[in-house]
mmCIF file of C-alpha atoms and ligand atoms in Angstrom:
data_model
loop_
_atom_site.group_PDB
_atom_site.id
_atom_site.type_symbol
_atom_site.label_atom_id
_atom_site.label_comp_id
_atom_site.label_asym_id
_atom_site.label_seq_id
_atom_site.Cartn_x
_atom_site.Cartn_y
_atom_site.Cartn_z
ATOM 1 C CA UNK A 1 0.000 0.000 0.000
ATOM 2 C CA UNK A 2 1.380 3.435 -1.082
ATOM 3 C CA UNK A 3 1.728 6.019 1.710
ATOM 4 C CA UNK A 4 -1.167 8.189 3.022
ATOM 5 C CA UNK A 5 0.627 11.649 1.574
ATOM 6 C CA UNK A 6 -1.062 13.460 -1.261
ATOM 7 C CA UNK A 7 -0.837 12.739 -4.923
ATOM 8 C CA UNK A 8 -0.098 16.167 -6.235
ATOM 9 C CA UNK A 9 1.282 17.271 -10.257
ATOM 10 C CA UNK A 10 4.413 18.712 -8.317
ATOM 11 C CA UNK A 11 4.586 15.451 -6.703
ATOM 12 C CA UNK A 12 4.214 13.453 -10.199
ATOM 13 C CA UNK A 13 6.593 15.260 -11.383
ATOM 14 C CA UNK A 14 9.352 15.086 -8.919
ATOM 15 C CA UNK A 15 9.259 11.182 -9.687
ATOM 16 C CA UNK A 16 10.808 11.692 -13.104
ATOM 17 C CA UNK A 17 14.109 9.724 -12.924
ATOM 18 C CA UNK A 18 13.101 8.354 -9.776
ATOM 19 C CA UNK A 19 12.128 4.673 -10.747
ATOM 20 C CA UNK A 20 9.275 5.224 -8.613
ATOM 21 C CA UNK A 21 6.995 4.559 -11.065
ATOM 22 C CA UNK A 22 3.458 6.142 -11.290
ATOM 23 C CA UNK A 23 0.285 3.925 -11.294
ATOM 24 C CA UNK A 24 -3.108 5.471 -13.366
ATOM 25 C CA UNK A 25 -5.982 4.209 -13.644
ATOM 26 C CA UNK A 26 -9.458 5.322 -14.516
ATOM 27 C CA UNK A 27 -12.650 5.938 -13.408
ATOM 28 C CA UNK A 28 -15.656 7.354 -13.903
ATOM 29 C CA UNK A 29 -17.942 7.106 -10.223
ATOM 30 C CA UNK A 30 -17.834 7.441 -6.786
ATOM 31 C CA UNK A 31 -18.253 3.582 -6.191
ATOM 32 C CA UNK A 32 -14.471 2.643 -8.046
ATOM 33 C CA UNK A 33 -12.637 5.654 -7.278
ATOM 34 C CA UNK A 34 -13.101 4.621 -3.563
ATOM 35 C CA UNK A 35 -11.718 1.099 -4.237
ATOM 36 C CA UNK A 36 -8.625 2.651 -6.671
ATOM 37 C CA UNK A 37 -8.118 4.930 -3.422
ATOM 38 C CA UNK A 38 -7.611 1.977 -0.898
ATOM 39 C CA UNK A 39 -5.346 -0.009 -3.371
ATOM 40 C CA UNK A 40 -3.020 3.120 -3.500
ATOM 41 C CA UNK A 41 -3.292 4.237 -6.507
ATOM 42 C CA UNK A 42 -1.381 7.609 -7.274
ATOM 43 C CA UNK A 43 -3.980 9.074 -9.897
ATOM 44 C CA UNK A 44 -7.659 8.861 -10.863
ATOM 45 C CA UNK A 45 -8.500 10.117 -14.844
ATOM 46 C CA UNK A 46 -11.924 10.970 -15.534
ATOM 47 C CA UNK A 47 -11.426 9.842 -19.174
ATOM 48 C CA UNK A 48 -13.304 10.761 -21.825
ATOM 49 C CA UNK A 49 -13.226 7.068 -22.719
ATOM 50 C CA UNK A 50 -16.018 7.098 -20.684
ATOM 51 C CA UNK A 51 -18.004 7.758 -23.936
ATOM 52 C CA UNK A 52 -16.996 4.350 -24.765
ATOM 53 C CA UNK A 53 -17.395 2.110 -22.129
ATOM 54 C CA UNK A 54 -19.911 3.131 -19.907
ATOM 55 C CA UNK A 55 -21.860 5.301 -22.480
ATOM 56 C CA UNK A 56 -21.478 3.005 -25.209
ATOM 57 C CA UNK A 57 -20.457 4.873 -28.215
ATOM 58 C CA UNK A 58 -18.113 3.813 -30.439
ATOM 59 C CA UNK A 59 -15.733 6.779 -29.952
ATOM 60 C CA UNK A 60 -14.681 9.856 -27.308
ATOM 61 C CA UNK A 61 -16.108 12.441 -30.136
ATOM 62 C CA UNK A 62 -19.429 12.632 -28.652
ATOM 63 C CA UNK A 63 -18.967 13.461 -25.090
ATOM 64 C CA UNK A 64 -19.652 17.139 -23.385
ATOM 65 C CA UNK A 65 -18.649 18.888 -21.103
ATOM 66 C CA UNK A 66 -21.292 18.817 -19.050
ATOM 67 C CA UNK A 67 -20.473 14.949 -19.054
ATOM 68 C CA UNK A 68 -17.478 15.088 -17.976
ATOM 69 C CA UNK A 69 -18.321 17.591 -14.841
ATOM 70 C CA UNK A 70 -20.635 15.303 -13.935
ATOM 71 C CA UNK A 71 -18.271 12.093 -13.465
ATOM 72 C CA UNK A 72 -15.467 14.013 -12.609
ATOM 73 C CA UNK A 73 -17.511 15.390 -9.364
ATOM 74 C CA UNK A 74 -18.493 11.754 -8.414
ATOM 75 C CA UNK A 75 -14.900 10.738 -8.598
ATOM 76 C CA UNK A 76 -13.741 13.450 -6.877
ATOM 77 C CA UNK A 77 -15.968 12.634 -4.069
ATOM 78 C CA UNK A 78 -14.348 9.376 -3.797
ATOM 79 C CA UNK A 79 -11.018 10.141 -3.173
ATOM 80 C CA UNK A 80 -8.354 12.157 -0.367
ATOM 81 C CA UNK A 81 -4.928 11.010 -1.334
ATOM 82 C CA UNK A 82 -4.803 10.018 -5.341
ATOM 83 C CA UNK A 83 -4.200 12.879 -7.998
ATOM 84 C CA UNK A 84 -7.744 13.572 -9.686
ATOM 85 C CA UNK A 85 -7.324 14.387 -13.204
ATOM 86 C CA UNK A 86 -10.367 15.201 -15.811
ATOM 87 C CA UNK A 87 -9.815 15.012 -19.759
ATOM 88 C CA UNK A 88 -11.190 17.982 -21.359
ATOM 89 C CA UNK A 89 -13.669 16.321 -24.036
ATOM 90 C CA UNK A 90 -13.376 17.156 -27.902
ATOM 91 C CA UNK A 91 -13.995 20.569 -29.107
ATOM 92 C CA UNK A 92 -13.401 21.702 -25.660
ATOM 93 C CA UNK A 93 -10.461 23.565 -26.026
ATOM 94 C CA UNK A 94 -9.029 22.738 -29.959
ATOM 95 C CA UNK A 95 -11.240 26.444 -31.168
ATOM 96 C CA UNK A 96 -9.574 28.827 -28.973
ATOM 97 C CA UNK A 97 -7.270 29.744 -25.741
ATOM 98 C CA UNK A 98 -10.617 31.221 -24.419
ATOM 99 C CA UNK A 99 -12.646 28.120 -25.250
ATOM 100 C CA UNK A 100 -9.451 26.258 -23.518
ATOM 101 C CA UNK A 101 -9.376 28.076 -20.207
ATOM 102 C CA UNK A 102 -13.056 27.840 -19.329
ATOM 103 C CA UNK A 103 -13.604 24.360 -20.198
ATOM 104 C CA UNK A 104 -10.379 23.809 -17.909
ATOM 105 C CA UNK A 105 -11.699 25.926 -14.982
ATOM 106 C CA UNK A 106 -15.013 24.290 -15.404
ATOM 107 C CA UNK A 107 -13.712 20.749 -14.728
ATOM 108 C CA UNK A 108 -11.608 22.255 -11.759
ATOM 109 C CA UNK A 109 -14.260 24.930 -10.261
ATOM 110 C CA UNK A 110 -17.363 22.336 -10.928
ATOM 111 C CA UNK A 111 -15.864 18.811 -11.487
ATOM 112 C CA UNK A 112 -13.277 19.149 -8.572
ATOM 113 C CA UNK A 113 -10.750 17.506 -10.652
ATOM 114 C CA UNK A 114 -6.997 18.825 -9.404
ATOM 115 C CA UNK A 115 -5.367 18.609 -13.165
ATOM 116 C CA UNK A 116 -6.792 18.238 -16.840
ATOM 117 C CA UNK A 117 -5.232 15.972 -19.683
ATOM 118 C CA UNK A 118 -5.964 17.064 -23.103
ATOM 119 C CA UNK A 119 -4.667 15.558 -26.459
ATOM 120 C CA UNK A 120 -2.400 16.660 -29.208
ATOM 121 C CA UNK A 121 1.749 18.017 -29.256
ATOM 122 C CA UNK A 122 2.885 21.551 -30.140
ATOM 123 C CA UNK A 123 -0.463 22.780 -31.622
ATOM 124 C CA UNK A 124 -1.962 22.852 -27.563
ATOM 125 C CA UNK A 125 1.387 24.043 -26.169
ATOM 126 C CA UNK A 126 0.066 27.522 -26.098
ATOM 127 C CA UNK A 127 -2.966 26.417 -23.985
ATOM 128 C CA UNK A 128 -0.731 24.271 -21.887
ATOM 129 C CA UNK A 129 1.108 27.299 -20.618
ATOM 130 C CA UNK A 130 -1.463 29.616 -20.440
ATOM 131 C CA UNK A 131 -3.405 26.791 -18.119
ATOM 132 C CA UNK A 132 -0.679 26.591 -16.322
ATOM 133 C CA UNK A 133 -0.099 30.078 -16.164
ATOM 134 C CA UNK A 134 -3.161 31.060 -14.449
ATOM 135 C CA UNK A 135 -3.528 27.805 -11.920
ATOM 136 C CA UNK A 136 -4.369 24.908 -13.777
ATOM 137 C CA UNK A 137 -2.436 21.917 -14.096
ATOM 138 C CA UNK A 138 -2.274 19.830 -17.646
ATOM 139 C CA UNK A 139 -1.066 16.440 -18.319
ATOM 140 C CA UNK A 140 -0.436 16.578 -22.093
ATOM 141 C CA UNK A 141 -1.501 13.273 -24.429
ATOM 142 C CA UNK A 142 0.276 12.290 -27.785
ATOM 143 C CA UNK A 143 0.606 9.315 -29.929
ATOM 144 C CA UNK A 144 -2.735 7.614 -30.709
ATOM 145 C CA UNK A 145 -5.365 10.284 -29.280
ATOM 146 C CA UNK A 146 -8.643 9.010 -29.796
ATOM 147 C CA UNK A 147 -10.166 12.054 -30.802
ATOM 148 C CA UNK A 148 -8.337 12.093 -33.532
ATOM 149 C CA UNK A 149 -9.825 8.677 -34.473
ATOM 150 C CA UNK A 150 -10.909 9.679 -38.144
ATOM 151 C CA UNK A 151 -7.618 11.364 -39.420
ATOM 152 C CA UNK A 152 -6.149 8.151 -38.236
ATOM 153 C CA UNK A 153 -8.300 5.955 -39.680
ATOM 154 C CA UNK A 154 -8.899 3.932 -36.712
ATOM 155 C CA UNK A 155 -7.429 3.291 -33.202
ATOM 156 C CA UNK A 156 -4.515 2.426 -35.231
ATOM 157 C CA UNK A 157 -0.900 2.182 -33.377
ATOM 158 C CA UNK A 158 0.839 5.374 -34.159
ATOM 159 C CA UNK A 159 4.750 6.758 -34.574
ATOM 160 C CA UNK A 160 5.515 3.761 -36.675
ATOM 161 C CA UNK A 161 7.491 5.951 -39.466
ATOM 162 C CA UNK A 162 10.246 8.440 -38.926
ATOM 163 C CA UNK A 163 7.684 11.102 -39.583
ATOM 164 C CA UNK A 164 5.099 10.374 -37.063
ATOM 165 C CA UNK A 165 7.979 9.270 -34.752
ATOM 166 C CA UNK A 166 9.513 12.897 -35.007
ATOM 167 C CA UNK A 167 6.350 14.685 -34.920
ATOM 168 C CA UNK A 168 5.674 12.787 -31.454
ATOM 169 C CA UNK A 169 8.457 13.405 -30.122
ATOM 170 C CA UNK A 170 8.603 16.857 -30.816
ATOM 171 C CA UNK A 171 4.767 17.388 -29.712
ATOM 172 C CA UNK A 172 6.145 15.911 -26.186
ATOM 173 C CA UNK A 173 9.092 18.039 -26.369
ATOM 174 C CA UNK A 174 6.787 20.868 -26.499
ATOM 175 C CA UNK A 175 4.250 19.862 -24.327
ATOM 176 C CA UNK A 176 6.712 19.479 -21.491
ATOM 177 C CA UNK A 177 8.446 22.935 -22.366
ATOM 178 C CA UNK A 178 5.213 24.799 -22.248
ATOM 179 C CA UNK A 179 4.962 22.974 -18.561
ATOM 180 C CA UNK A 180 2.874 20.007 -18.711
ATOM 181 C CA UNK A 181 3.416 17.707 -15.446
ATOM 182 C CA UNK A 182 3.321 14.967 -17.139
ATOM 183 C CA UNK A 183 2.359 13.502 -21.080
ATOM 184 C CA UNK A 184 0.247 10.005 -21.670
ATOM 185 C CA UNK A 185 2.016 8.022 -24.700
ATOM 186 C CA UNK A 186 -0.966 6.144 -26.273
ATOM 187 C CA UNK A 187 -0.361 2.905 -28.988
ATOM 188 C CA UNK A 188 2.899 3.828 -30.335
ATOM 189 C CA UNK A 189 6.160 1.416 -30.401
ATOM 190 C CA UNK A 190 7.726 0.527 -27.167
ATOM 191 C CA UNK A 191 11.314 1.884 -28.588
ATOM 192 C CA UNK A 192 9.459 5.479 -29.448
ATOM 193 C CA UNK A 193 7.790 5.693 -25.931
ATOM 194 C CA UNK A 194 11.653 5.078 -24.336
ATOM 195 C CA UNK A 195 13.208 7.594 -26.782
ATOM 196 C CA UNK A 196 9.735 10.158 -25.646
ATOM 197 C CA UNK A 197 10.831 8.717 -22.350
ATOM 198 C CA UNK A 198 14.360 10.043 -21.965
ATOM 199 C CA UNK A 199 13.743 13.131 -24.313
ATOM 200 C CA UNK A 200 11.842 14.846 -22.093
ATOM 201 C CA UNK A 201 11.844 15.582 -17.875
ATOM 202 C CA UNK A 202 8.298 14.837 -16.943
ATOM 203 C CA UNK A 203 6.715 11.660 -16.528
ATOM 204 C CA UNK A 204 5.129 9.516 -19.465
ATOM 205 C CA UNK A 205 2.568 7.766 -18.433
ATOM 206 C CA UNK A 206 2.189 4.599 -21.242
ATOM 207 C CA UNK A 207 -1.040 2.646 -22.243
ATOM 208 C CA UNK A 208 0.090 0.053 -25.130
ATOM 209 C CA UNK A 209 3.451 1.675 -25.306
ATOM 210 C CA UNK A 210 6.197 -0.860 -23.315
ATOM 211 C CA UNK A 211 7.529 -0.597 -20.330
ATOM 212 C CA UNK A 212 9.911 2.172 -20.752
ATOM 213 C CA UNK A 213 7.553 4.556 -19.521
ATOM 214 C CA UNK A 214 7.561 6.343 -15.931
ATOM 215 C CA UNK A 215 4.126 5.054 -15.458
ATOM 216 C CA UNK A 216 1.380 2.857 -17.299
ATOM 217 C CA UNK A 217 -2.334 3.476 -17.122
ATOM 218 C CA UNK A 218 -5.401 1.083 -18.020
ATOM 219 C CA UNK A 219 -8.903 2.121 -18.749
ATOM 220 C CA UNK A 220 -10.721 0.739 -15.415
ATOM 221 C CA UNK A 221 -12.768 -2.124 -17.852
ATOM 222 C CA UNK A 222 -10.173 -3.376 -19.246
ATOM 223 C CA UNK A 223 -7.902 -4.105 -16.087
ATOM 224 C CA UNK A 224 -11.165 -5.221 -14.197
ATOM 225 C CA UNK A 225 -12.224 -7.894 -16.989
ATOM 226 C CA UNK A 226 -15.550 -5.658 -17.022
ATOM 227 C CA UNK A 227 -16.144 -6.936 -20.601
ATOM 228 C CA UNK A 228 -15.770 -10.645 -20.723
ATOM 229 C CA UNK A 229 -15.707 -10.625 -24.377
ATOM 230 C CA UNK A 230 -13.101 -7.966 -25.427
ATOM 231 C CA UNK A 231 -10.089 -6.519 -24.117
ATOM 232 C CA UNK A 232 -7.470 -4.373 -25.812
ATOM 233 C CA UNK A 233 -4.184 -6.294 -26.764
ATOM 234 C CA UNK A 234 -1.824 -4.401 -24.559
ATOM 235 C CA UNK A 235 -4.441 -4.120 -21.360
ATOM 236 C CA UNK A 236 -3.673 -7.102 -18.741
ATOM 237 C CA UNK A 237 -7.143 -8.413 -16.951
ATOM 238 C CA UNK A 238 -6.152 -8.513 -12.871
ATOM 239 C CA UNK A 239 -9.801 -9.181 -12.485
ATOM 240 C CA UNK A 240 -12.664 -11.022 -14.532
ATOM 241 C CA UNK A 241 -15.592 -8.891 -12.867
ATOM 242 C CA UNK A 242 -17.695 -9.020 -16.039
ATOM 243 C CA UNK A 243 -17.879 -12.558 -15.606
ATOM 244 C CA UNK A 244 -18.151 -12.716 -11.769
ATOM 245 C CA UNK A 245 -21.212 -9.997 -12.229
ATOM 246 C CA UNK A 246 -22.548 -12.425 -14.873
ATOM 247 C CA UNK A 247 -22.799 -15.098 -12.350
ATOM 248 C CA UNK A 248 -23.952 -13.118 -9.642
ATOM 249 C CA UNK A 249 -26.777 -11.617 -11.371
ATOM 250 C CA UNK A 250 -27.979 -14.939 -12.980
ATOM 251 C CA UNK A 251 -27.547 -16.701 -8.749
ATOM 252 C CA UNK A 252 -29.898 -14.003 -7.830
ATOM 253 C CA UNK A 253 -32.651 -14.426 -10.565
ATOM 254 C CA UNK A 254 -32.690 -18.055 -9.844
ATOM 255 C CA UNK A 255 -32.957 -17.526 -5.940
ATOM 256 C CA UNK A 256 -35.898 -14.997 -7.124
ATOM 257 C CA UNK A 257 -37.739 -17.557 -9.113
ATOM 258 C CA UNK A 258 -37.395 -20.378 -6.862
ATOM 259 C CA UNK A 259 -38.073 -18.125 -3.827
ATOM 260 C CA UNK A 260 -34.857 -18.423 -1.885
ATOM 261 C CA UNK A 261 -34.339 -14.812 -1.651
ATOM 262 C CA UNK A 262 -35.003 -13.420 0.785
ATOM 263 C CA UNK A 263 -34.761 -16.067 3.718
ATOM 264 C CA UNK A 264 -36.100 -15.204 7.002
ATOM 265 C CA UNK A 265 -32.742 -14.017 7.826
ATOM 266 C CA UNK A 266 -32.928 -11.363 5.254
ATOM 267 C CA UNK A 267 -36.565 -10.162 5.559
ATOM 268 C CA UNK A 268 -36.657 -6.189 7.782
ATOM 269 C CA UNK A 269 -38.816 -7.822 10.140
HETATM 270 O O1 LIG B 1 -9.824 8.590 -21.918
HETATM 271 C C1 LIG B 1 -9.001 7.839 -21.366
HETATM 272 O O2 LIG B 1 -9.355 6.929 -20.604
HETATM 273 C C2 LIG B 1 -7.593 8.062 -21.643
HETATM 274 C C3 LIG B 1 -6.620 6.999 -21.227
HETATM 275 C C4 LIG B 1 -6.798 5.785 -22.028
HETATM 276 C C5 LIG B 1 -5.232 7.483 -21.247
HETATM 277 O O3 LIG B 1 -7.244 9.044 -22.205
#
């Protein structure tokens, strides 16, 4: 179990070099962010993959704001010690600085969040310093950004030529000059995310991108087994919940039909 002190971005970033390395993972309600909060882990992201697994779309495009306040507030309800980080949804901040800064102070003033994470390299580096400027923490996001889903073609892995491996690194480069905390490297090689890794001195935090990384996160689903039939090929199940709610939920009708439930026991009076 971690120690009881405060997940902070200064914190987060002080472990850069450190080989203390930084456990994410997400959530999206007051119930899991509890239980990620007594395993001691160091940071909760409201993602916007919400949009995907609990709201069922097939991509991030489609989520607000609003949605996001609204899960980031239950999370932050749920936890004292880990970092609480919000993504700031598509079209949120990719129009202007303006647009940028309120959606930001939004998810801090009304979702509680403590940091936000948005996506992209140099093009947001302005943003990222004027965030940071004025109070708000930013984890910066390159590599395979799911909102840019359609220019990709796909949540395909990306950085695999020289050119996307350049432009990568560079977007990191600038993300951490302009004073990101720390920068999520999503689906690109393993030998790109160590290169990102020892280019730059704040934290990368890796999902499908090796081991070199100063962290790794996992969308909550996936590491819980929430979906017994699917799991990305880089996530490792530590749990098959999907299958143990499966069970649970089909012991409970039958106790229903055949009238086991409730006994005696489990009647108010
Ligand atoms: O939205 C999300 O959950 C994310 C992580 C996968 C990094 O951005």
């Amino acid at each position: 179990m971690a120690t009881a002190r405060k997940v902070t971005s200064a914190a987060l970033r002080e472990r850069k070099g450190q080989g203390d390395k930084i456990a994410v993972v997400t959530a999206y309600d007051v119930a899991f962010a509890r239980l990620a909060e007594r395993a001691g882990i160091d940071v909760v992201l409201v993602g916007d993959s919400l949009g995907m697994v609990v709201q069922g779309l097939p991509n991030t495009l489609p989520v607000t704001l609003d949605e996001m306040i609204y899960h980031c507030r239950m999370v932050a309800r749920g936890v004292v010690r880990a970092h609480v980080v919000a993504d700031m949804p598509f079209l949120s901040y990719q129009a202007s600085l303006e647009d940028g800064v309120r959606a930001a102070g939004r998810l801090l003033k009304e979702g509680l969040a403590e940091a936000v994470k948005l996506e992209g390299g140099a093009e947001v580096a302005p943003l990222v310093a004027r965030l940071l400027a004025i109070g708000m923490p930013v984890m910066g996001h390159v590599g395979m950004t799911p909102q840019s889903v359609h220019k990709f073609g796909g949540f395909k892995v990306q950085g695999g030529t020289d050119a996307q491996a350049q432009s990568i690194l560079a977007g990191a480069r600038a993300l951490a000059d302009a004073g990101a905390y720390a920068v999520v490297v999503e689906n690109v090689p393993s030998s790109l995310a160590a290169a990102v890794t020892s280019a730059i001195a704040v934290p990368t935090i890796g999902i499908g991108a090796g081991p070199a990384c100063d962290g790794q996160v996992l969308v909550m689903h996936d590491l819980l087994g929430l979906d017994p039939d699917w799991s990305p090929r880089f996530a490792r199940r530590y749990a098959e919940l999907g299958k143990d709610a499966i069970a649970a939920f089909a012991a409970f009708a039958a106790d229903v039909r055949s009238g086991k439930f409730p006994s005696r026991k489990e009647n108010t009076r």
